[in-house]
Coordinates of N, CA and C in Angstrom, one line a residue:
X1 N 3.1 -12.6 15.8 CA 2.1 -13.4 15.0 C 0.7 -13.1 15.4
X2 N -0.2 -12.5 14.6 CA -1.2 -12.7 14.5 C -2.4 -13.9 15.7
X3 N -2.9 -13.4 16.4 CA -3.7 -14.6 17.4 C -4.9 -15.1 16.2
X4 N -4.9 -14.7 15.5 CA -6.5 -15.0 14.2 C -5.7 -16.0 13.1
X5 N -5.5 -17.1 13.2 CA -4.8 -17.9 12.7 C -5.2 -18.3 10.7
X6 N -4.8 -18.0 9.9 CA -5.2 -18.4 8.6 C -6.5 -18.8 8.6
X7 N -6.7 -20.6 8.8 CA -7.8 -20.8 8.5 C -8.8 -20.5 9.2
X8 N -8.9 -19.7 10.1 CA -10.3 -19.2 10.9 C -10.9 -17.7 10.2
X9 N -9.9 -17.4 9.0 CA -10.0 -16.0 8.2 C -11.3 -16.4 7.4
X10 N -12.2 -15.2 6.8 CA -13.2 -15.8 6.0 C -12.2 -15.7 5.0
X11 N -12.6 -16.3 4.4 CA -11.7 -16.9 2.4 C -12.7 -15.9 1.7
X12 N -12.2 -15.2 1.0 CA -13.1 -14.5 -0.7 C -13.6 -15.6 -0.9
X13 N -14.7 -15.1 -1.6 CA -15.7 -16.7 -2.6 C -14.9 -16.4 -3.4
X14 N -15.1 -17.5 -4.7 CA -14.1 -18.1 -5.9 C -14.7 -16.7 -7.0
X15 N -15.7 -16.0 -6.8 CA -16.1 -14.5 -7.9 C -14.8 -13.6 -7.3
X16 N -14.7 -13.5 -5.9 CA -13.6 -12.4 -5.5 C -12.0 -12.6 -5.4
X17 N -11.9 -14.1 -6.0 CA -10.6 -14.4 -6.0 C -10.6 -14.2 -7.6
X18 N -11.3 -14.2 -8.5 CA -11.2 -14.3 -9.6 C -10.4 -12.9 -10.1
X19 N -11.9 -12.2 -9.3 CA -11.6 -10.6 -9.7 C -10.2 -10.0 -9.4
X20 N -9.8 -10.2 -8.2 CA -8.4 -10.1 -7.9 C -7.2 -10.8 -8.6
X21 N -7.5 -11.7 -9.0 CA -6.3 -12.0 -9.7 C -6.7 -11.7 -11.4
X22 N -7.5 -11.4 -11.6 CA -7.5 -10.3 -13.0 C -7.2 -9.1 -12.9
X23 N -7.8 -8.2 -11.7 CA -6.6 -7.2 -11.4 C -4.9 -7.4 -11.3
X24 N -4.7 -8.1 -10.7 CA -3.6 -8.4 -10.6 C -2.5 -8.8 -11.6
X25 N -3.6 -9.6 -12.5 CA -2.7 -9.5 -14.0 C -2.3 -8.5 -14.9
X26 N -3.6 -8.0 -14.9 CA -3.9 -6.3 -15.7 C -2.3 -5.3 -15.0
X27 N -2.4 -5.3 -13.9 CA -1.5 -4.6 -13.3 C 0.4 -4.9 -13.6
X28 N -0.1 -6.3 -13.6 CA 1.7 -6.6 -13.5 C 2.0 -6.8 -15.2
X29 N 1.3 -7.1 -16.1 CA 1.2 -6.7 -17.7 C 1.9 -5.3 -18.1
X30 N 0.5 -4.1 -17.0 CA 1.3 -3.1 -17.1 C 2.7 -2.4 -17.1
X31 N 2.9 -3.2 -15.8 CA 4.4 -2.5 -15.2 C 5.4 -2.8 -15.8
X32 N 4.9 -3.9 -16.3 CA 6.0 -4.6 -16.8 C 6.2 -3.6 -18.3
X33 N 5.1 -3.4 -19.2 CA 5.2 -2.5 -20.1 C 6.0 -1.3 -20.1
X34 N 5.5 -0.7 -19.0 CA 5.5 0.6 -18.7 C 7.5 1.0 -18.5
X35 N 8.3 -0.2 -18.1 CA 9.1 -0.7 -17.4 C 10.2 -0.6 -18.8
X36 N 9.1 -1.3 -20.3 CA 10.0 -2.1 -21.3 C 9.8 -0.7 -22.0
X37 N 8.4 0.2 -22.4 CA 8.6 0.9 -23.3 C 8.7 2.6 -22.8
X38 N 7.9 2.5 -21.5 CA 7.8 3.9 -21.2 C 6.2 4.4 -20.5
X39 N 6.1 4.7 -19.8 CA 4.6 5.1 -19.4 C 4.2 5.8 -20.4
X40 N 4.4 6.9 -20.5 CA 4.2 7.9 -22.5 C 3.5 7.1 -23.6
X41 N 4.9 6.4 -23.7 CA 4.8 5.1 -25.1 C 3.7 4.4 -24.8
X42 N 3.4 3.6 -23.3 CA 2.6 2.7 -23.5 C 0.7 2.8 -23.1
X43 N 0.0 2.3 -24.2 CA -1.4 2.2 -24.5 C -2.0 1.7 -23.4
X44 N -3.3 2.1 -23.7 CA -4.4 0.7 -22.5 C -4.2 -0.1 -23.5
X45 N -4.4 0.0 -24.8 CA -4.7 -1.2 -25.8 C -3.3 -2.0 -25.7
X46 N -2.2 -1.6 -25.4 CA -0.9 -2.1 -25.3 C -0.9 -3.4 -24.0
X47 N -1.9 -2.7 -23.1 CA -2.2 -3.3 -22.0 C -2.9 -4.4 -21.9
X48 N -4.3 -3.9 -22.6 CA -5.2 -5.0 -22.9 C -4.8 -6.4 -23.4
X49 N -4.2 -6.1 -24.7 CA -3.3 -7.2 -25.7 C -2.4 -8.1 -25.0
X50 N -1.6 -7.4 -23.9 CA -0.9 -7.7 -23.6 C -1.8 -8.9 -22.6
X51 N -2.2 -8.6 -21.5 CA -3.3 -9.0 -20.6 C -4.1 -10.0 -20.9
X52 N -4.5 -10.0 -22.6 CA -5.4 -11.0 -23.2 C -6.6 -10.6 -22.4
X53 N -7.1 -9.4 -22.2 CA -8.5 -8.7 -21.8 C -8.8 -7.9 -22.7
X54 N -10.1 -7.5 -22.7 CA -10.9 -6.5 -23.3 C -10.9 -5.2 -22.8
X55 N -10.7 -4.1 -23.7 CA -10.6 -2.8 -23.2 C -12.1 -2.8 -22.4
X56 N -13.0 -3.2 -22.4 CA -14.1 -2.9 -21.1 C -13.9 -3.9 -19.8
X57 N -13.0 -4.9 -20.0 CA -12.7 -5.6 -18.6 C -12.0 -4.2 -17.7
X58 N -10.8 -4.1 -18.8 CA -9.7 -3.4 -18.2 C -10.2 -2.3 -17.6
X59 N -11.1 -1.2 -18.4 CA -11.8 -0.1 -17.7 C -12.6 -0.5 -16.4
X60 N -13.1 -1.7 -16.2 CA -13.8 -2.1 -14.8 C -12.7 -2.0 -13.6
X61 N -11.7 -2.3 -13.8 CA -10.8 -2.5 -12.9 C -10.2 -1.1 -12.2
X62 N -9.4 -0.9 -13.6 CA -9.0 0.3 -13.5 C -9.6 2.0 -14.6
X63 N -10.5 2.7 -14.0 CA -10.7 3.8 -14.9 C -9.5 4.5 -15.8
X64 N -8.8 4.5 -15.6 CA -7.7 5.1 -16.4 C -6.5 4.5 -16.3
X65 N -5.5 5.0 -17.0 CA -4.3 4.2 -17.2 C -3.5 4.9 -15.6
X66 N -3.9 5.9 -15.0 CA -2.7 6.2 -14.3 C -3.1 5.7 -12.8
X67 N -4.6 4.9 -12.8 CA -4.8 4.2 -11.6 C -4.0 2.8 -11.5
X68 N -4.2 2.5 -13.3 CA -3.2 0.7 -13.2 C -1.8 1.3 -12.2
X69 N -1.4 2.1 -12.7 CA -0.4 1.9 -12.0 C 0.1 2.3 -10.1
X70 N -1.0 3.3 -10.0 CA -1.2 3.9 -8.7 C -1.9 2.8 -7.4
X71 N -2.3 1.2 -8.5 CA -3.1 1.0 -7.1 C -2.4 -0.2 -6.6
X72 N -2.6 -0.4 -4.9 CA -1.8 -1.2 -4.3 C -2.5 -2.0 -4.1
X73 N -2.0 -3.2 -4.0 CA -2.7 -4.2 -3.8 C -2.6 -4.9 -2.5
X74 N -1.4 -4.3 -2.4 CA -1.3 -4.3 -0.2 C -2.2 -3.7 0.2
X75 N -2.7 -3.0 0.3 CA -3.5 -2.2 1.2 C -4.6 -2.7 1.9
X76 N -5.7 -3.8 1.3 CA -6.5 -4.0 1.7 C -5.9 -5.6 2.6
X77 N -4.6 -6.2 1.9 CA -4.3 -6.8 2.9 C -3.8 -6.5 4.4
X78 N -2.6 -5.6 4.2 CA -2.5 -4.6 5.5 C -3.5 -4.4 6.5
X79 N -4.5 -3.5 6.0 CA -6.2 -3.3 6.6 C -6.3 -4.3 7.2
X80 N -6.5 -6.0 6.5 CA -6.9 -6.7 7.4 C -6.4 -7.1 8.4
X81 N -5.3 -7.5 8.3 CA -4.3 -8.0 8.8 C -4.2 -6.5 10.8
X82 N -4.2 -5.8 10.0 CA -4.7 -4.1 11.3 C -5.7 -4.7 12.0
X83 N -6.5 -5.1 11.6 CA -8.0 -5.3 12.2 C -7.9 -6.4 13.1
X84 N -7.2 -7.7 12.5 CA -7.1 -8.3 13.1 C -6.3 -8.6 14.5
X85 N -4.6 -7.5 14.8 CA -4.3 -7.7 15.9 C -5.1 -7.7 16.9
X86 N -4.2 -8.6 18.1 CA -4.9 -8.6 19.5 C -5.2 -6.9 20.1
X87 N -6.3 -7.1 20.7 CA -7.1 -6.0 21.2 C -5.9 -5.2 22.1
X88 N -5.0 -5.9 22.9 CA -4.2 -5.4 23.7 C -3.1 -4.5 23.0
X89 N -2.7 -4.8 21.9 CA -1.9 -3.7 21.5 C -2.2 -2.3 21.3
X90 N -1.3 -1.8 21.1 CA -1.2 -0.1 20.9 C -1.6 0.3 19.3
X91 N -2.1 1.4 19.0 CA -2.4 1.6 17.7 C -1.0 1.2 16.5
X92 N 0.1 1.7 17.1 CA 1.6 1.8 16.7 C 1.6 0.4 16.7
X93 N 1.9 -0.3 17.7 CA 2.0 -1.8 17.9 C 1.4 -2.5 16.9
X94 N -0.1 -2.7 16.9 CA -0.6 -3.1 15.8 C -0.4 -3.0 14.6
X95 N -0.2 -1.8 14.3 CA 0.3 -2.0 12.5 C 1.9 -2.3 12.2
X96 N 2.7 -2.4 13.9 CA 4.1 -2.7 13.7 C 3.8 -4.6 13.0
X97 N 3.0 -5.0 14.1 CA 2.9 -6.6 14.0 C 1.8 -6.6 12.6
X98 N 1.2 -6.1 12.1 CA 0.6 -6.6 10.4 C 1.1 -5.9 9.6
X99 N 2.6 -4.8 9.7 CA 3.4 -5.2 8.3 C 4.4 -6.1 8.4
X100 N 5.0 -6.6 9.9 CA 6.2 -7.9 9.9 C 4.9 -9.2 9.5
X101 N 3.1 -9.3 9.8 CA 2.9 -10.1 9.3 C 2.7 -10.5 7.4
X102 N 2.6 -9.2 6.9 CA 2.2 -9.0 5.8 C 3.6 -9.2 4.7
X103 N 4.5 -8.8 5.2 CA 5.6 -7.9 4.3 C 6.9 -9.1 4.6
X104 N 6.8 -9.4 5.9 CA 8.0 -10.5 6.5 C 8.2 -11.8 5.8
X105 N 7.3 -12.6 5.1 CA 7.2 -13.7 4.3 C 7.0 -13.9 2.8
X106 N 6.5 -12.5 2.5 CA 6.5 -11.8 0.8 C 7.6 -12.5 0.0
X107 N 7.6 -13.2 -0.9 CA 7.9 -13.4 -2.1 C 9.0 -12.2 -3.0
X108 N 10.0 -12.1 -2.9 CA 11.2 -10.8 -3.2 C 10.5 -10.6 -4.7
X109 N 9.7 -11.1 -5.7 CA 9.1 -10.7 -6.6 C 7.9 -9.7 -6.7
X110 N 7.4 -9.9 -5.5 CA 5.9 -9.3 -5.1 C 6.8 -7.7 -4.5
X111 N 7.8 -7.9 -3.6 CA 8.7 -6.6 -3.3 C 9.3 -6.0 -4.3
X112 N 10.1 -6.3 -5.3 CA 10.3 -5.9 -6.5 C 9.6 -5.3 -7.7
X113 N 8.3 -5.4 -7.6 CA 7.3 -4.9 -8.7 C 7.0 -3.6 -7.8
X114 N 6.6 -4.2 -6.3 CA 6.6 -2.8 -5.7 C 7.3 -1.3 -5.8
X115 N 8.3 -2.1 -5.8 CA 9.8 -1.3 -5.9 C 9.6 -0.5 -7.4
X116 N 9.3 -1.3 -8.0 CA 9.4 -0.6 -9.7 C 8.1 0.4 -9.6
X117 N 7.0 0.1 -9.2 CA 5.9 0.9 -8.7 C 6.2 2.2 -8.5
X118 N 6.7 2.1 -7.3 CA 7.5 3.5 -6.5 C 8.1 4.1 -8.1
X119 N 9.4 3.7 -8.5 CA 9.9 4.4 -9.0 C 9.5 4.7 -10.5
X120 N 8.4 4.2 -10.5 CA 7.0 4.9 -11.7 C 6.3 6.0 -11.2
X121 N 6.0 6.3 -10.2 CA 5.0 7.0 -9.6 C 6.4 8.2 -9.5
X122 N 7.3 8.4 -8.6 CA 8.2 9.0 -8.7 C 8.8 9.4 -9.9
X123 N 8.7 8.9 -10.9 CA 9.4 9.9 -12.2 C 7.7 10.2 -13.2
X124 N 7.1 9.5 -13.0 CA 6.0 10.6 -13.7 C 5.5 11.8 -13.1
X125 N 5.4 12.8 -13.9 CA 4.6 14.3 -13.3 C 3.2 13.6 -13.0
X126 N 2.3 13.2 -13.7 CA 0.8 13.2 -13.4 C 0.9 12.2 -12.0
X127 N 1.5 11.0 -12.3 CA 1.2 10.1 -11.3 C 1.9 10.5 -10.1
X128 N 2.7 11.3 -10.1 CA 2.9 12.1 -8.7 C 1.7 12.7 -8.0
X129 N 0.9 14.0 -9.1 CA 0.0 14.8 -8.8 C -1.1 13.7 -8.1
X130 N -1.5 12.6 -8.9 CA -2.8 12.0 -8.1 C -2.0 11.4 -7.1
X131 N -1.0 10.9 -6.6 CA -0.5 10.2 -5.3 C -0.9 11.0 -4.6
X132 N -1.5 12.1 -4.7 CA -1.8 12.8 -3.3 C -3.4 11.9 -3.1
X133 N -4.1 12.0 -4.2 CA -5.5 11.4 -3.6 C -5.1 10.1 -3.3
X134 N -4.4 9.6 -3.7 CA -4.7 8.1 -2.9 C -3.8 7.6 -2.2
X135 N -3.2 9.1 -1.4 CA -2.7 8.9 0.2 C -3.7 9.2 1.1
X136 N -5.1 10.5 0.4 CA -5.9 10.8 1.1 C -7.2 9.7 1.0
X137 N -7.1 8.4 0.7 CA -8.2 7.4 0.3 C -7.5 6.4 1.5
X138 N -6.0 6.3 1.4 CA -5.6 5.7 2.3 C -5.5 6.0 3.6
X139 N -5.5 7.2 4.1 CA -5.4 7.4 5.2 C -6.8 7.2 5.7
X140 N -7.4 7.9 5.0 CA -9.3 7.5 5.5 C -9.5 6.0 6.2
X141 N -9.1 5.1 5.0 CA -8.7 3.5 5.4 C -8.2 3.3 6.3
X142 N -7.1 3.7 6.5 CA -6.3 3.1 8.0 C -7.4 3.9 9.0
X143 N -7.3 5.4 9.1 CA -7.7 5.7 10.0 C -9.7 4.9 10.9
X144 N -10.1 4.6 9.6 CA -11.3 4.0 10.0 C -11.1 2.6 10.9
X145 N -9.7 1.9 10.5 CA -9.7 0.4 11.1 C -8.9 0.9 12.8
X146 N -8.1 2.2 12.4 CA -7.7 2.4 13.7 C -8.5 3.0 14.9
X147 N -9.5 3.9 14.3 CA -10.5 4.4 15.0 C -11.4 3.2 15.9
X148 N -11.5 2.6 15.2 CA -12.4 1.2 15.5 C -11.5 0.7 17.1
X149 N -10.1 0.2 16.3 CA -9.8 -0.5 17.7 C -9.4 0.6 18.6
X150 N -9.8 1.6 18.7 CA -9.6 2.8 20.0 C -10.6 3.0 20.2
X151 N -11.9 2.6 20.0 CA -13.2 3.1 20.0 C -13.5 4.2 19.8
X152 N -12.8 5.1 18.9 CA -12.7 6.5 18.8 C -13.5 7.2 17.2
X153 N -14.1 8.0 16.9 CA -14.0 8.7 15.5 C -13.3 8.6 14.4
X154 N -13.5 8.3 13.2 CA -12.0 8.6 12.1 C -12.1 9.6 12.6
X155 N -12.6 10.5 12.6 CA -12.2 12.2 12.5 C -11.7 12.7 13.7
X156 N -11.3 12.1 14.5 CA -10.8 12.2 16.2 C -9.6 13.2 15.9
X157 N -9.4 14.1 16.2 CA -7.5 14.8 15.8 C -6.9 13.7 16.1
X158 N -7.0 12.7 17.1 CA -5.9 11.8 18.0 C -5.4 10.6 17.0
X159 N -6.4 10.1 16.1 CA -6.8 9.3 15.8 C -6.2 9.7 13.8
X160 N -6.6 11.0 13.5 CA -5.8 11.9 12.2 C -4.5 11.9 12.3
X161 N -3.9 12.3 13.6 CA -2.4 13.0 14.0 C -2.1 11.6 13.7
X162 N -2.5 10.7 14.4 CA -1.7 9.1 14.2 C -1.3 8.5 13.2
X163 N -2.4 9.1 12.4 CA -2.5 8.1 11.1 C -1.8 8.5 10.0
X164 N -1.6 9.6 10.0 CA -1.1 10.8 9.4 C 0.6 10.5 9.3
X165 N 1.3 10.6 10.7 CA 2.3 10.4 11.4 C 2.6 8.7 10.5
X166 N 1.9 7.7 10.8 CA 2.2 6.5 10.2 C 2.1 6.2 8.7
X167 N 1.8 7.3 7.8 CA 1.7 7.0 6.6 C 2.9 7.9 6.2
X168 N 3.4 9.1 7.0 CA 4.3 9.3 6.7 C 6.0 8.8 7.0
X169 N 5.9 7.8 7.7 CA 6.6 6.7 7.6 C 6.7 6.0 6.7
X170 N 5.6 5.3 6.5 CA 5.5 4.6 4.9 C 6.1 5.1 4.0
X171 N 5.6 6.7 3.7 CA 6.4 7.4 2.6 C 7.7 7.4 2.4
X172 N 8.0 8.1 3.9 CA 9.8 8.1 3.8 C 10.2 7.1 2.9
X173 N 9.6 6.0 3.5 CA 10.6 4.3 3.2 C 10.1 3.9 1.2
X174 N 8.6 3.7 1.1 CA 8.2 3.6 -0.2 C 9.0 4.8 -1.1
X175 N 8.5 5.4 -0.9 CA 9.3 6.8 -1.7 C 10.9 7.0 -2.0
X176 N 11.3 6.0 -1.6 CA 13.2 5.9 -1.7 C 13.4 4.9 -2.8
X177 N 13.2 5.5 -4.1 CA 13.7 4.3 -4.5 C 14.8 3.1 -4.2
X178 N 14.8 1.9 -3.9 CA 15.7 1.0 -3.8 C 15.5 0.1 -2.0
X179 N 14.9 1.0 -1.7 CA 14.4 0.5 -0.6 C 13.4 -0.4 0.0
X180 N 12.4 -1.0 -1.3 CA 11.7 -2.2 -1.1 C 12.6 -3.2 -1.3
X181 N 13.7 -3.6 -0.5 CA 14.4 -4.7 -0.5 C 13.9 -6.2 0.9
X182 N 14.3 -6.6 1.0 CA 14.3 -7.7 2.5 C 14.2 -7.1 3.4
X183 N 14.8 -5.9 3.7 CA 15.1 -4.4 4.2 C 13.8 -3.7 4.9
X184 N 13.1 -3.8 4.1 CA 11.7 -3.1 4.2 C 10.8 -3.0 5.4
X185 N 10.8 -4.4 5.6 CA 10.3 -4.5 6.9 C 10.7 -3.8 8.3
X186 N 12.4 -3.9 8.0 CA 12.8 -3.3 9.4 C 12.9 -2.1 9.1
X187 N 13.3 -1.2 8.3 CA 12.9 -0.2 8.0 C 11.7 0.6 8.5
X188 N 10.8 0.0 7.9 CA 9.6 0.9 8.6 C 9.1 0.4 10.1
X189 N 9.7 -0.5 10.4 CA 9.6 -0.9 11.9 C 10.6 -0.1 12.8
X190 N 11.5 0.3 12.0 CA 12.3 0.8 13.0 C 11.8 2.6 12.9
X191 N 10.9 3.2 11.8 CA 10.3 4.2 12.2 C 9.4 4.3 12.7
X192 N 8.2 3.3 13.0 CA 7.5 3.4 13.9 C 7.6 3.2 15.0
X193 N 8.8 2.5 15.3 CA 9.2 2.5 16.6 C 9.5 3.6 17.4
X194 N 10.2 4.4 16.4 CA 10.0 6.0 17.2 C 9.5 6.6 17.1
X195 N 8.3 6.4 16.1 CA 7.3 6.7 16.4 C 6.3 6.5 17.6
X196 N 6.4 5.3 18.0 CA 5.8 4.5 19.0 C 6.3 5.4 20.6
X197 N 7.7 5.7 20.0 CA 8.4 6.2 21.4 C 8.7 7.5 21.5
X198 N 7.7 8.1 20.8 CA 7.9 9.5 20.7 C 9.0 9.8 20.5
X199 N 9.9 10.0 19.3 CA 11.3 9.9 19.3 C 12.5 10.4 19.6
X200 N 12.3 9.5 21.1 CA 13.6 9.7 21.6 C 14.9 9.8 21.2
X201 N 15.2 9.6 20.1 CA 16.9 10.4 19.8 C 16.5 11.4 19.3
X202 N 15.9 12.3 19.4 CA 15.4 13.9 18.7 C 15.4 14.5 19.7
X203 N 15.2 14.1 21.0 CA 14.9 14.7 22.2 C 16.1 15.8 22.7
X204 N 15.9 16.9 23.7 CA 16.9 17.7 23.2 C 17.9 18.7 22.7
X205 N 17.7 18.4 20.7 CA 18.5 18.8 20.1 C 17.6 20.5 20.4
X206 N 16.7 21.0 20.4 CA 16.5 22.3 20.6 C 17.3 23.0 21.5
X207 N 17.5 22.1 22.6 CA 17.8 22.9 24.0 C 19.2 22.5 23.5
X208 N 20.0 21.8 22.9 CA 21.5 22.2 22.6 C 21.8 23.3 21.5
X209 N 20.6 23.1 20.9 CA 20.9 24.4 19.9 C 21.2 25.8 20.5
X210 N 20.6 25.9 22.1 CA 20.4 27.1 22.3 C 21.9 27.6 23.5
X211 N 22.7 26.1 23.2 CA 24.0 25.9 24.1 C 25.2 26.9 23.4

């Protein structure tokens, strides 16, 4: 658990909770579309209508149709939640304890759209192709909050290698379809964990290979 207790968090003013939960509707309108008729099939204006927004809200939010669907909305809670572990943990440690804080109490419907997420991004060709930029938007992100609590550079190799290593954890587990279940959590805690431990059941297998 977290030592930075809920209410001592700054709160969004009532403009940034707005904006977020109009993203947030734009988004799940989408998926939901996207879900019923087809990414192809489905419009911004399909979106919009649906949303009860204006094609210029919608473009504020999201520039194109293939960000609605590419953007997480975890992310910047994760980040905080990173920032906020106790100073004493390990880089690994820290982000073990703010996804069991983030992900461990989630609502199975907020996991489930996730889920459908993943397996939008996974069967479109384009929305594959940009997943690469905004692993490289995300890793900047982590790496900036992790750099921080090491007192180190984002641009440190030590600090790259890490972050690098932890997002491709994420991957593994997000990238499987079916695997945003209850599951999730231990899942990627149990790859950071050997991650954490430089992983020790791999250890070895070279020098048996050579038996």
């Amino acid at each position: 658990m977290s030592q930075l207790l809920e209410a001592d968090r700054p709160r969004p003013g009532l403009r940034e909770r707005k904006k977020a939960k109009t993203r947030e509707a734009i988004q799940e309108h989408a998926l939901r579309l996207f879900a019923e008729r087809g990414y192809e099939a489905t419009t911004i204006a399909d979106i919009t209508d649906a949303a009860e927004v204006s094609p210029s809200t919608f473009f504020r939010y999201f520039p194109t149709k293939e960000d609605v669907a590419l953007y997480d909305a975890l992310d910047p809670i994760l980040l905080a939640e990173l920032a906020a572990q106790p100073a004493e943990l390990s880089p690994v440690g820290a982000l073990r304890a703010a996804i069991r804080e983030v992900f461990g109490g989630m609502p199975s419907g907020v996991l489930a759209q996730q889920n459908e997420r993943a397996a939008l991004v996974i069967s479109v060709p384009e929305l594959r192709m940009r997943m690469l930029d905004e692993l490289v938007r995300s890793m900047r992100l982590f790496a900036e909050v992790i750099a921080k609590r090491a007192g180190r550079d984002p641009d440190d190799p030590a600090v790259s290698a890490l972050t690098g290593a932890a997002i491709g954890v994420s991957i593994a587990v997000w990238l499987n379809p079916g695997s945003l279940d209850p599951d999730y959590v231990g899942l990627m805690d149990a790859g950071l964990a050997e991650l954490e431990a430089g992983f020790p059941g791999l250890s070895g297998i070279g020098d048996r290979g050579l038996e």
